[in-house]
XYZ file of C-alpha atoms in Angstrom:
684
model
C 36.351 216.029 115.902
C 37.817 214.111 118.757
C 35.670 214.251 121.988
C 37.541 216.086 124.866
C 37.621 213.139 127.142
C 39.264 210.763 124.509
C 41.799 213.425 123.574
C 42.844 213.944 127.249
C 43.137 210.116 127.889
C 45.098 209.842 124.696
C 47.649 212.446 126.106
C 48.004 210.961 129.483
C 48.739 207.556 127.724
C 51.546 209.169 125.535
C 52.953 210.932 128.535
C 52.929 207.578 130.475
C 54.982 206.047 127.678
C 57.418 208.713 127.309
C 58.024 208.610 131.055
C 58.745 204.879 130.901
C 61.238 205.446 127.832
C 62.974 208.203 129.722
C 63.464 205.794 132.592
C 64.563 203.104 130.429
C 67.033 205.427 128.563
C 68.176 206.664 131.869
C 68.877 202.904 132.873
C 70.789 202.266 129.865
C 73.039 205.278 130.196
C 73.952 204.239 133.799
C 74.774 200.728 132.499
C 76.900 202.108 129.806
C 78.753 204.170 132.257
C 79.182 201.105 134.587
C 80.551 198.908 131.822
C 83.155 201.640 130.642
C 84.187 201.806 134.223
C 84.562 197.919 134.269
C 86.403 197.889 130.941
C 88.831 200.400 132.164
C 89.499 198.443 135.243
C 90.043 195.197 133.053
C 92.473 197.006 130.946
C 94.246 198.156 133.773
C 94.502 194.688 135.175
C 95.599 193.148 132.031
C 98.314 195.713 131.395
C 99.491 194.852 134.949
C 99.381 191.189 134.223
C 101.323 191.614 130.896
C 103.773 193.598 132.668
C 104.440 191.031 135.298
C 104.361 188.089 132.647
C 107.196 189.787 130.662
C 109.367 190.037 133.697
C 108.677 186.460 134.584
C 109.602 185.252 130.966
C 112.697 187.400 131.234
C 113.662 185.615 134.218
C 112.670 182.024 133.291
C 114.117 181.663 129.655
C 117.746 181.831 130.740
C 117.138 179.296 133.302
C 115.395 176.977 130.769
C 118.147 177.280 128.283
C 120.810 176.395 130.860
C 118.752 173.317 132.040
C 118.254 172.155 128.514
C 122.057 172.418 127.974
C 122.658 170.510 131.150
C 120.311 167.638 129.979
C 122.036 167.489 126.453
C 125.345 167.126 128.178
C 124.018 164.387 130.523
C 122.711 162.409 127.494
C 126.060 162.846 125.542
C 127.804 161.455 128.634
C 125.413 158.500 128.960
C 125.725 157.789 125.169
C 129.487 157.976 125.320
C 129.529 155.627 128.284
C 127.278 153.214 126.498
C 129.430 153.223 123.358
C 132.410 152.786 125.571
C 130.704 149.644 127.072
C 129.886 148.509 123.605
C 133.283 148.766 122.254
C 134.941 147.392 125.292
C 132.507 144.401 124.799
C 134.086 143.587 121.542
C 137.506 143.386 123.095
C 136.156 140.910 125.598
C 134.124 138.612 122.783
C 137.270 136.447 122.110
C 137.786 135.681 125.863
C 134.120 135.201 126.512
C 133.555 132.847 123.517
C 136.776 130.956 123.244
C 135.620 128.122 125.772
C 132.359 127.646 123.957
C 134.007 127.500 120.506
C 136.689 125.296 121.880
C 134.332 122.854 123.277
C 132.256 122.711 120.080
C 128.500 122.823 119.264
C 127.610 119.143 120.190
C 124.511 119.233 122.534
C 124.695 123.008 122.855
C 123.987 124.468 119.156
C 121.758 127.331 120.286
C 124.331 128.622 122.621
C 127.145 127.950 120.251
C 125.278 129.852 117.350
C 124.693 132.835 119.855
C 128.581 132.926 120.482
C 129.176 132.760 116.773
C 126.896 135.858 116.354
C 128.917 137.758 118.864
C 132.168 137.074 117.096
C 130.852 137.892 113.720
C 129.596 141.207 115.031
C 133.212 141.733 116.678
C 134.948 140.911 113.284
C 132.616 143.463 111.454
C 133.385 146.120 114.162
C 137.129 145.647 114.056
C 137.143 145.510 110.176
C 135.176 148.884 110.136
C 136.843 150.715 112.898
C 140.242 149.164 113.659
C 141.369 147.012 110.684
C 145.008 146.910 111.860
C 144.186 145.837 115.577
C 145.439 142.472 116.903
C 141.971 141.981 118.231
C 140.621 141.485 114.733
C 142.864 138.824 113.900
C 141.989 137.111 117.108
C 138.306 137.149 116.590
C 138.648 136.203 112.736
C 140.751 133.046 113.805
C 138.045 132.402 116.490
C 135.214 132.705 113.727
C 137.054 130.341 111.397
C 137.538 127.786 113.932
C 133.916 128.065 115.007
C 132.956 127.759 111.313
C 135.094 124.618 111.016
C 133.447 123.208 114.130
C 129.889 123.758 112.668
C 131.088 122.174 109.410
C 132.477 119.061 111.463
C 129.228 119.003 113.605
C 127.145 118.966 110.200
C 129.319 116.062 108.959
C 129.212 114.148 112.318
C 125.358 114.493 112.536
C 124.765 113.288 109.020
C 127.216 110.495 109.351
C 126.036 109.405 112.787
C 122.358 109.605 112.129
C 122.136 108.596 108.380
C 121.157 105.008 108.499
C 120.897 102.536 105.659
C 117.106 101.908 104.978
C 116.482 98.296 105.903
C 114.948 95.790 103.259
C 112.091 95.181 105.510
C 111.066 98.920 105.298
C 111.864 99.195 101.646
C 109.574 96.236 100.847
C 106.707 97.859 102.778
C 107.272 100.976 101.061
C 107.138 99.656 97.605
C 104.390 97.234 98.098
C 101.825 99.779 99.159
C 99.419 98.734 96.304
C 99.031 95.339 97.902
C 95.839 94.586 99.914
C 96.449 95.145 103.649
C 94.268 94.132 106.413
C 95.055 97.443 108.146
C 96.025 100.310 105.736
C 99.034 102.187 107.134
C 101.116 104.738 105.420
C 104.849 103.783 105.374
C 107.058 106.609 105.935
C 110.885 107.068 106.081
C 112.513 108.837 108.845
C 116.159 109.630 107.542
C 117.004 111.763 110.646
C 115.435 111.970 114.055
C 113.446 115.223 114.245
C 115.753 116.994 116.727
C 118.818 116.106 114.636
C 117.035 117.278 111.318
C 116.378 120.723 113.072
C 119.938 121.146 114.049
C 121.197 120.141 110.539
C 118.743 122.583 109.041
C 120.039 125.444 111.278
C 123.637 124.609 110.669
C 123.131 124.558 107.038
C 121.234 127.862 106.938
C 124.051 129.637 109.176
C 126.828 128.186 106.744
C 125.080 129.530 103.650
C 124.068 132.898 105.201
C 127.099 133.707 107.488
C 129.754 131.063 106.712
C 129.664 131.826 102.963
C 130.402 128.099 102.667
C 129.005 125.486 100.099
C 131.336 122.562 100.923
C 128.730 121.190 103.313
C 126.544 120.401 100.317
C 129.154 118.229 99.062
C 129.487 116.409 102.340
C 125.672 116.146 102.390
C 125.315 114.513 98.994
C 128.280 112.182 99.671
C 126.811 110.882 102.826
C 123.182 110.609 101.662
C 124.410 109.128 98.275
C 126.193 106.332 100.160
C 123.145 105.583 102.187
C 120.998 105.382 99.183
C 123.256 103.171 97.342
C 123.786 100.932 100.261
C 120.205 100.744 100.971
C 119.416 99.549 97.381
C 122.239 97.116 97.444
C 121.046 95.753 100.795
C 117.494 95.007 99.285
C 119.153 93.111 96.497
C 121.155 91.084 98.970
C 118.026 90.424 100.871
C 116.525 89.044 97.782
C 119.494 86.537 97.426
C 119.550 85.423 100.865
C 115.802 84.850 101.059
C 115.748 83.013 97.826
C 117.346 79.939 99.497
C 114.398 79.356 101.757
C 111.062 80.632 100.362
C 112.190 82.009 96.936
C 110.197 85.026 97.269
C 110.837 87.665 100.316
C 107.948 88.648 102.244
C 107.181 92.209 102.974
C 107.486 92.119 106.629
C 105.203 93.603 109.286
C 104.811 97.277 110.059
C 107.728 97.868 112.487
C 105.527 98.613 115.469
C 104.075 95.107 115.201
C 105.524 91.635 115.810
C 108.096 90.729 113.236
C 106.877 87.234 113.020
C 103.300 88.351 111.988
C 103.653 89.822 108.462
C 100.818 92.250 107.666
C 101.597 92.108 103.986
C 101.307 89.354 101.398
C 104.483 88.230 99.618
C 105.857 90.789 97.347
C 104.219 90.243 93.874
C 106.654 88.838 91.436
C 106.510 91.310 88.429
C 107.652 88.521 86.079
C 105.818 85.325 85.269
C 108.692 83.338 84.146
C 107.542 80.080 85.653
C 104.042 80.492 84.617
C 104.393 78.657 81.236
C 106.554 76.023 82.929
C 103.697 75.291 85.256
C 101.325 74.999 82.432
C 103.800 72.545 80.749
C 103.705 70.538 83.857
C 99.868 70.549 83.755
C 100.079 69.346 80.158
C 102.424 66.595 81.217
C 99.800 65.454 83.637
C 97.422 65.255 80.817
C 99.961 63.300 78.714
C 101.279 66.198 76.690
C 104.885 66.151 78.064
C 107.733 66.165 75.614
C 110.912 64.141 75.776
C 114.282 65.700 75.070
C 115.180 65.477 71.548
C 117.619 67.007 69.161
C 116.975 70.733 69.842
C 120.042 73.060 70.000
C 117.927 75.369 72.264
C 118.870 75.177 75.839
C 115.707 73.737 77.662
C 113.637 76.280 79.371
C 112.537 73.878 81.909
C 116.042 73.757 83.472
C 116.467 77.405 83.839
C 118.275 78.346 87.214
C 116.069 79.696 89.936
C 118.667 82.158 90.825
C 117.813 83.989 87.410
C 114.377 84.553 88.603
C 115.744 85.855 91.950
C 118.093 88.255 90.158
C 115.211 89.438 87.933
C 112.905 89.946 90.962
C 115.723 91.773 92.764
C 116.486 94.104 89.975
C 112.879 95.037 89.517
C 112.306 95.760 93.228
C 115.577 97.682 93.343
C 114.133 99.995 90.522
C 111.080 100.516 92.424
C 113.160 101.033 95.566
C 115.281 103.625 93.806
C 112.239 105.638 92.768
C 110.586 105.738 96.328
C 113.982 106.397 98.027
C 114.942 109.177 95.720
C 111.489 110.726 96.138
C 112.309 110.635 99.942
C 115.638 111.868 99.575
C 114.513 114.939 97.539
C 111.943 115.867 100.300
C 114.717 115.680 103.021
C 117.072 117.657 100.660
C 114.566 120.511 100.358
C 114.677 121.234 104.019
C 118.466 121.226 104.318
C 119.916 122.442 100.861
C 119.140 126.137 99.674
C 116.553 126.270 96.912
C 118.973 127.191 94.088
C 121.259 124.447 94.942
C 118.699 121.562 95.521
C 118.562 120.174 91.832
C 122.325 120.171 91.379
C 122.913 118.520 94.702
C 119.953 116.112 94.161
C 121.624 115.196 90.851
C 124.850 114.460 92.366
C 123.176 112.419 95.258
C 121.417 109.914 93.136
C 124.423 109.351 90.679
C 125.978 106.384 92.266
C 122.703 104.502 92.906
C 121.220 105.353 89.444
C 124.630 104.285 87.620
C 124.583 101.074 89.611
C 121.074 100.273 88.341
C 121.980 101.425 84.787
C 125.061 99.287 84.792
C 123.300 96.297 86.164
C 120.730 96.866 83.503
C 123.384 96.964 80.874
C 124.962 93.838 82.138
C 121.525 92.129 81.803
C 121.560 93.277 78.167
C 125.010 92.023 77.611
C 124.233 88.732 79.258
C 121.027 88.517 76.866
C 123.235 89.250 73.997
C 125.728 86.421 74.968
C 122.701 84.210 75.699
C 121.283 84.812 72.180
C 124.685 83.472 70.659
C 124.475 80.449 72.504
C 120.776 80.189 72.019
C 119.991 80.247 75.753
C 116.535 82.152 75.391
C 115.627 81.234 78.879
C 118.203 84.149 80.052
C 116.966 86.380 77.443
C 113.417 86.092 78.853
C 114.650 88.117 81.954
C 114.699 91.201 79.762
C 110.924 91.045 79.313
C 109.699 91.521 82.883
C 112.404 94.093 83.559
C 111.593 96.072 80.403
C 108.026 96.042 81.189
C 108.687 97.218 84.722
C 110.935 99.984 83.537
C 108.374 101.285 81.126
C 105.666 101.301 83.786
C 108.065 103.116 86.170
C 109.351 105.557 83.662
C 106.670 108.325 84.389
C 107.688 108.220 88.161
C 111.316 108.143 87.082
C 110.769 111.295 84.814
C 108.921 112.983 87.687
C 111.724 112.311 90.155
C 114.580 113.442 87.757
C 112.998 116.728 86.968
C 115.487 119.426 86.990
C 118.552 117.160 86.830
C 120.963 117.220 83.950
C 119.896 115.868 80.500
C 122.610 113.117 80.837
C 120.856 111.994 84.006
C 117.362 112.031 82.527
C 118.612 110.144 79.427
C 119.875 107.183 81.247
C 116.719 105.323 81.668
C 115.449 105.826 78.171
C 118.842 104.650 76.834
C 118.440 101.531 78.956
C 114.950 100.974 77.755
C 116.073 101.246 74.108
C 118.743 98.907 74.612
C 116.618 96.318 76.175
C 113.714 96.786 73.357
C 116.625 96.246 70.699
C 118.079 93.182 72.355
C 114.590 91.827 72.965
C 113.607 92.178 69.383
C 116.838 90.488 68.362
C 116.013 87.687 70.696
C 112.624 87.143 69.285
C 114.036 87.145 65.735
C 116.899 84.887 66.523
C 114.456 82.535 68.364
C 112.325 82.356 65.285
C 115.341 81.632 63.005
C 116.617 79.097 65.502
C 113.219 77.176 65.420
C 113.525 77.125 61.696
C 117.159 76.161 61.477
C 117.267 73.814 64.326
C 119.441 70.810 62.827
C 117.971 67.389 62.379
C 120.190 65.106 64.547
C 119.145 61.385 64.228
C 120.675 60.293 67.284
C 118.951 62.968 69.273
C 115.470 62.209 67.831
C 113.018 60.634 70.366
C 112.952 56.876 69.607
C 109.295 56.659 70.531
C 108.125 59.391 68.310
C 107.010 61.551 71.272
C 106.784 65.256 71.424
C 110.339 66.870 70.531
C 112.031 69.156 72.838
C 112.094 71.802 70.241
C 108.428 71.782 70.106
C 108.023 72.101 74.080
C 110.623 74.720 74.180
C 109.043 76.800 71.239
C 105.548 76.550 72.902
C 106.902 77.330 76.466
C 108.678 80.404 75.091
C 105.547 81.684 73.279
C 103.409 81.047 76.318
C 105.754 83.127 78.392
C 105.137 85.953 75.965
C 101.614 86.075 76.848
C 102.341 88.015 79.886
C 104.450 90.412 78.159
C 102.196 90.888 74.962
C 102.538 94.738 75.008
C 106.299 94.540 75.799
C 107.200 92.075 73.132
C 104.761 94.017 70.616
C 106.666 96.974 71.415
C 109.980 95.315 70.848
C 108.785 94.124 67.384
C 107.251 97.632 66.562
C 110.513 99.423 67.680
C 112.243 97.752 64.736
C 109.760 98.596 62.190
C 111.306 101.056 59.883
C 107.828 102.102 58.631
C 106.763 103.533 62.054
C 108.450 105.925 64.470
C 109.151 104.484 68.104
C 106.246 106.578 69.396
C 103.667 106.297 66.533
C 102.544 102.639 66.769
C 99.412 101.676 68.667
C 98.763 98.785 70.918
C 96.619 97.276 68.176
C 99.488 97.537 65.822
C 101.769 95.969 68.281
C 99.309 93.050 68.938
C 99.238 92.345 65.210
C 103.022 92.314 64.934
C 103.061 89.737 67.811
C 100.610 87.646 66.299
C 102.365 87.542 63.033
C 105.501 86.799 64.898
C 103.880 83.797 66.774
C 102.511 82.488 63.458
C 105.941 82.821 61.997
C 107.399 80.915 64.897
C 104.821 78.171 64.530
C 105.130 78.014 60.808
C 109.037 77.539 61.260
C 108.353 74.908 63.839
C 106.000 73.037 61.485
C 108.622 73.070 58.650
C 111.374 71.840 61.036
C 109.167 69.212 62.330
C 108.482 68.038 58.781
C 112.189 67.914 58.319
C 112.888 66.052 61.257
C 110.124 63.492 60.728
C 112.160 62.257 57.714
C 114.819 61.098 59.881
C 112.612 58.047 60.719
C 112.748 55.155 58.284
C 109.272 54.053 59.317
C 106.563 56.223 57.806
C 104.277 55.346 60.577
C 106.834 56.348 63.270
C 107.249 59.484 61.320
C 103.375 60.129 61.373
C 103.174 59.318 65.043
C 105.843 61.846 65.661
C 104.223 64.629 63.689
C 100.741 63.715 65.345
C 102.274 64.023 68.814
C 103.970 67.345 68.098
C 100.933 68.768 66.039
C 98.542 67.681 68.824
C 100.902 69.197 71.501
C 100.965 72.575 69.788
C 97.141 72.548 69.267
C 96.395 71.654 72.885
C 98.987 74.096 74.191
C 97.446 76.867 72.147
C 94.030 75.956 73.323
C 94.950 75.805 77.066
C 96.491 79.149 76.861
C 95.499 82.408 75.210
C 97.706 81.845 72.415
C 95.096 80.614 70.225
C 93.246 84.007 70.514
C 96.399 85.907 69.776
C 97.200 83.772 66.711
C 93.685 84.191 65.581
C 94.260 87.971 65.067
C 96.071 87.412 61.949
C 95.408 83.668 61.217
C 91.787 82.770 61.633
C 92.040 79.103 60.559
C 94.942 78.003 62.571
C 92.988 75.731 64.798
C 91.221 74.010 61.984
C 94.555 73.665 59.971
C 96.119 71.866 63.044
C 93.025 69.546 63.298
C 93.453 68.545 59.693
C 97.092 67.994 60.015
C 96.552 65.764 63.106
C 93.960 63.876 61.087
C 96.290 63.445 58.166
C 98.827 61.856 60.391
C 96.483 59.422 61.994
C 95.483 58.173 58.425
C 99.266 57.939 57.436
C 99.773 55.872 60.576
C 96.716 53.581 59.962
C 98.007 52.719 56.476
C 100.998 51.002 58.369
C 98.381 48.355 59.145
C 97.535 47.560 55.651
C 100.491 45.181 55.215
C 98.665 43.271 58.193
C 95.113 43.650 57.031
C 95.763 43.148 53.144
C 96.626 39.497 54.008
C 93.203 38.897 55.171
C 91.279 41.267 53.141
C 88.229 39.815 51.365
C 89.469 41.110 47.917
C 92.594 38.884 48.216
C 91.003 35.782 49.565
C 91.043 32.552 47.352
C 87.615 31.584 46.186
C 86.237 28.100 46.768
C 83.026 26.036 46.984
C 81.743 24.901 50.431
C 81.911 21.215 50.812
C 84.501 20.905 48.111
C 87.964 19.546 49.031
C 90.612 22.185 48.897
C 93.472 21.871 46.532
C 96.994 22.065 47.699
C 97.340 25.459 46.213
C 94.420 26.800 48.077
C 95.423 25.302 51.346
C 98.719 26.823 50.920
C 97.306 30.255 50.137
C 95.206 30.247 53.259
C 98.135 29.162 55.335
C 100.223 32.008 54.021
C 97.370 34.438 54.686
C 97.155 33.286 58.363
C 100.936 33.308 58.612
C 101.284 36.744 57.168
C 98.553 38.291 59.435
C 100.125 36.531 62.539
C 103.775 37.542 61.625
C 102.661 41.288 60.748
C 100.514 41.596 63.829
C 103.123 40.327 66.222
C 105.754 42.554 64.480
C 103.816 45.684 64.460
C 102.647 45.250 68.191
C 106.310 44.705 69.213
C 107.550 47.752 67.356
C 104.579 50.015 68.003
C 104.317 49.093 71.680
C 107.619 51.094 72.048
C 106.142 54.068 70.470
C 104.564 56.851 72.609
C 101.393 58.923 72.105
C 101.482 60.828 75.580
C 97.871 62.393 74.975
C 95.507 59.750 76.600
C 92.605 60.975 74.636
C 94.338 60.698 71.473
C 96.022 57.440 72.283
C 92.526 55.746 73.126
C 91.126 57.281 69.926
C 93.795 55.947 67.680
C 93.801 52.400 69.428
C 90.212 52.166 69.302
C 89.846 53.100 65.642
C 92.701 50.726 64.613
C 91.244 47.869 66.798
C 87.866 48.268 64.935
C 89.516 48.042 61.581
C 91.698 44.946 62.400
C 89.195 43.072 64.513
C 86.354 43.495 61.830
C 88.689 42.320 59.002
C 90.202 39.488 60.981
C 86.873 38.465 62.531
C 85.315 38.168 58.970
C 88.556 36.271 57.647
C 88.417 33.853 60.801
C 84.585 33.216 60.390
C 85.227 32.251 56.784
C 88.343 30.113 57.203
C 88.493 29.202 60.811
C 86.541 26.001 60.199
C 87.843 25.165 56.752
C 90.232 22.125 56.789
C 93.274 23.746 55.251
C 95.907 21.978 57.690
C 96.276 19.261 60.117
C 97.564 21.747 62.767
C 95.050 24.614 62.885
C 96.528 26.026 66.139
C 99.862 26.742 64.226
C 97.965 29.229 62.022
C 94.915 30.207 64.005
C 97.096 31.670 67.010
C 94.799 34.485 68.159
C 91.006 34.900 68.864
C 89.503 38.253 67.729
C 89.475 39.527 71.366
C 93.080 38.654 71.702
C 93.955 40.784 68.710
C 92.030 43.659 70.434
C 93.923 43.126 73.671
C 97.163 43.158 71.770
C 96.299 46.610 69.815
C 95.143 47.915 73.213
C 98.827 47.517 74.501
C 100.196 49.666 71.615
C 101.887 53.010 72.653
C 102.448 51.563 76.294
C 105.943 50.757 77.257
C 104.915 49.717 80.770
C 102.748 46.985 79.374
């Protein structure tokens, strides 16, 4: 059981909690009543606001609709006025732009093109909206007049500002590979920058709006003329310069003094005179040839103008490549892309045809020269052909996209030159073999025949064109296609050809030597020619080229030379045989000579004296141009004769075979040596 006190306390506690709960409940009830009252008041306010808002909306919406309509009407009015102004402006275009169009675009291209744009829009408007109106015809006529003025301006700008490129600048342009003290890029400015921009704008307008391509014809005609004239001017420059220096200098960069060239002389692509200079060197060493009975025109006498024409043509070919490249760069800025190749093809035709025609003329001249055996003229083909083949990759690159007929012009010319060059080589070899023996044209002194010097000179000039000459020969080989032969194959062909020429020359010289009645002079003639050939081969690179197919050529020539020396020495036997020991009479010292013995000794002395005098008189007029060989032959002959004569004189000089010994003993041994020393010396 719970004690009474605790129960009482528990009851009071519960009563207190109950009282508090009742108070809370009463507070909540009062709050709900207040909330309901507030809600009712809010609903009443909202209902009143809604009622008022509906009234306001009913009043505003009609006003808003009316205002919107008014605004639309205002916009329509403004648009209508704007359209009217725009339309009216088309009616004023003709009058507003007529003066500008009449005065033309010169100096005011921007303004002029702006006026043309207005006229074009007017034309489009009237065509769409009023095709029968007189205003359409007026603006159309104005547009056509404006277009014609632009075409005329295009032509005028191109004509006035397209200048021929000076030879000075072209030479600087094509000699860029030379060593320069100051390296500077040489560029061509075909048109001033401001003019170029005007030309570009006009061309674009004519293509886009003028629907006109005639200006492209105008462009290529003007530029074609300038290109052609530039190349012809360079050629003329060579001709004029040849009269003074023979080789035109590449002048100074334009912004420097003209009398201070920065470049070396333009390198001569050909070496036509190189072998001639070698020949002069050989002449100084006593190897020169005298004119003899050759039906070949002497190479030493070739006209300097031939070299000038060759150099001019070679440089014109290089100039064409450089100028054509520059023309194409200019063209790409002015001509629409899909017309560029065709226009470029037309532009270069005159200059290219001129070069090809001149090349064909060179071929034709070479063909005629072959007929008359003028192989000096034919040699011009070699440096030209070499240069054309070296330049062909650049040519092909420049002519990309042109017509096939254009691309094939250079290969066709190269083929023609290779064919004529090969024919020249073969005809030259045949002429060396068949050069006629003309007694009255043979050198009287037995010196080097002109046929020999010409043949060697021709072969020496091939040294600088080995690859070109080899390719010429290879191009005629039926066993190999034009593109399959190697450089080694070409070199062997050239070596075989040179050996053939030398073989033909040797056969011809043997034939010619028979013209001489004196075998000794014949031997001297062959000796001089063989020696000249050998020394010429050794002093140039010909000996290495010959050795490609004939290893023993040098030894063979030395043997031939020695054989001819021995043949010559036999001419002295008729002198020395008189005093040779085997032919001398035998007698006892101290025993008086019989008349027969005295007579025999007299005959020996007289035969020796007469033979010596006769040979010295005859052989003094002969020539051995090579000093070394001349001294060698003299010394050898002097030793033989002096030794034989000395022995004879020692044996019979003191023998009383005559009362007048001075009549028979005319010469001392030293005098005989001196007489032989004067052999082969026409000046002695």
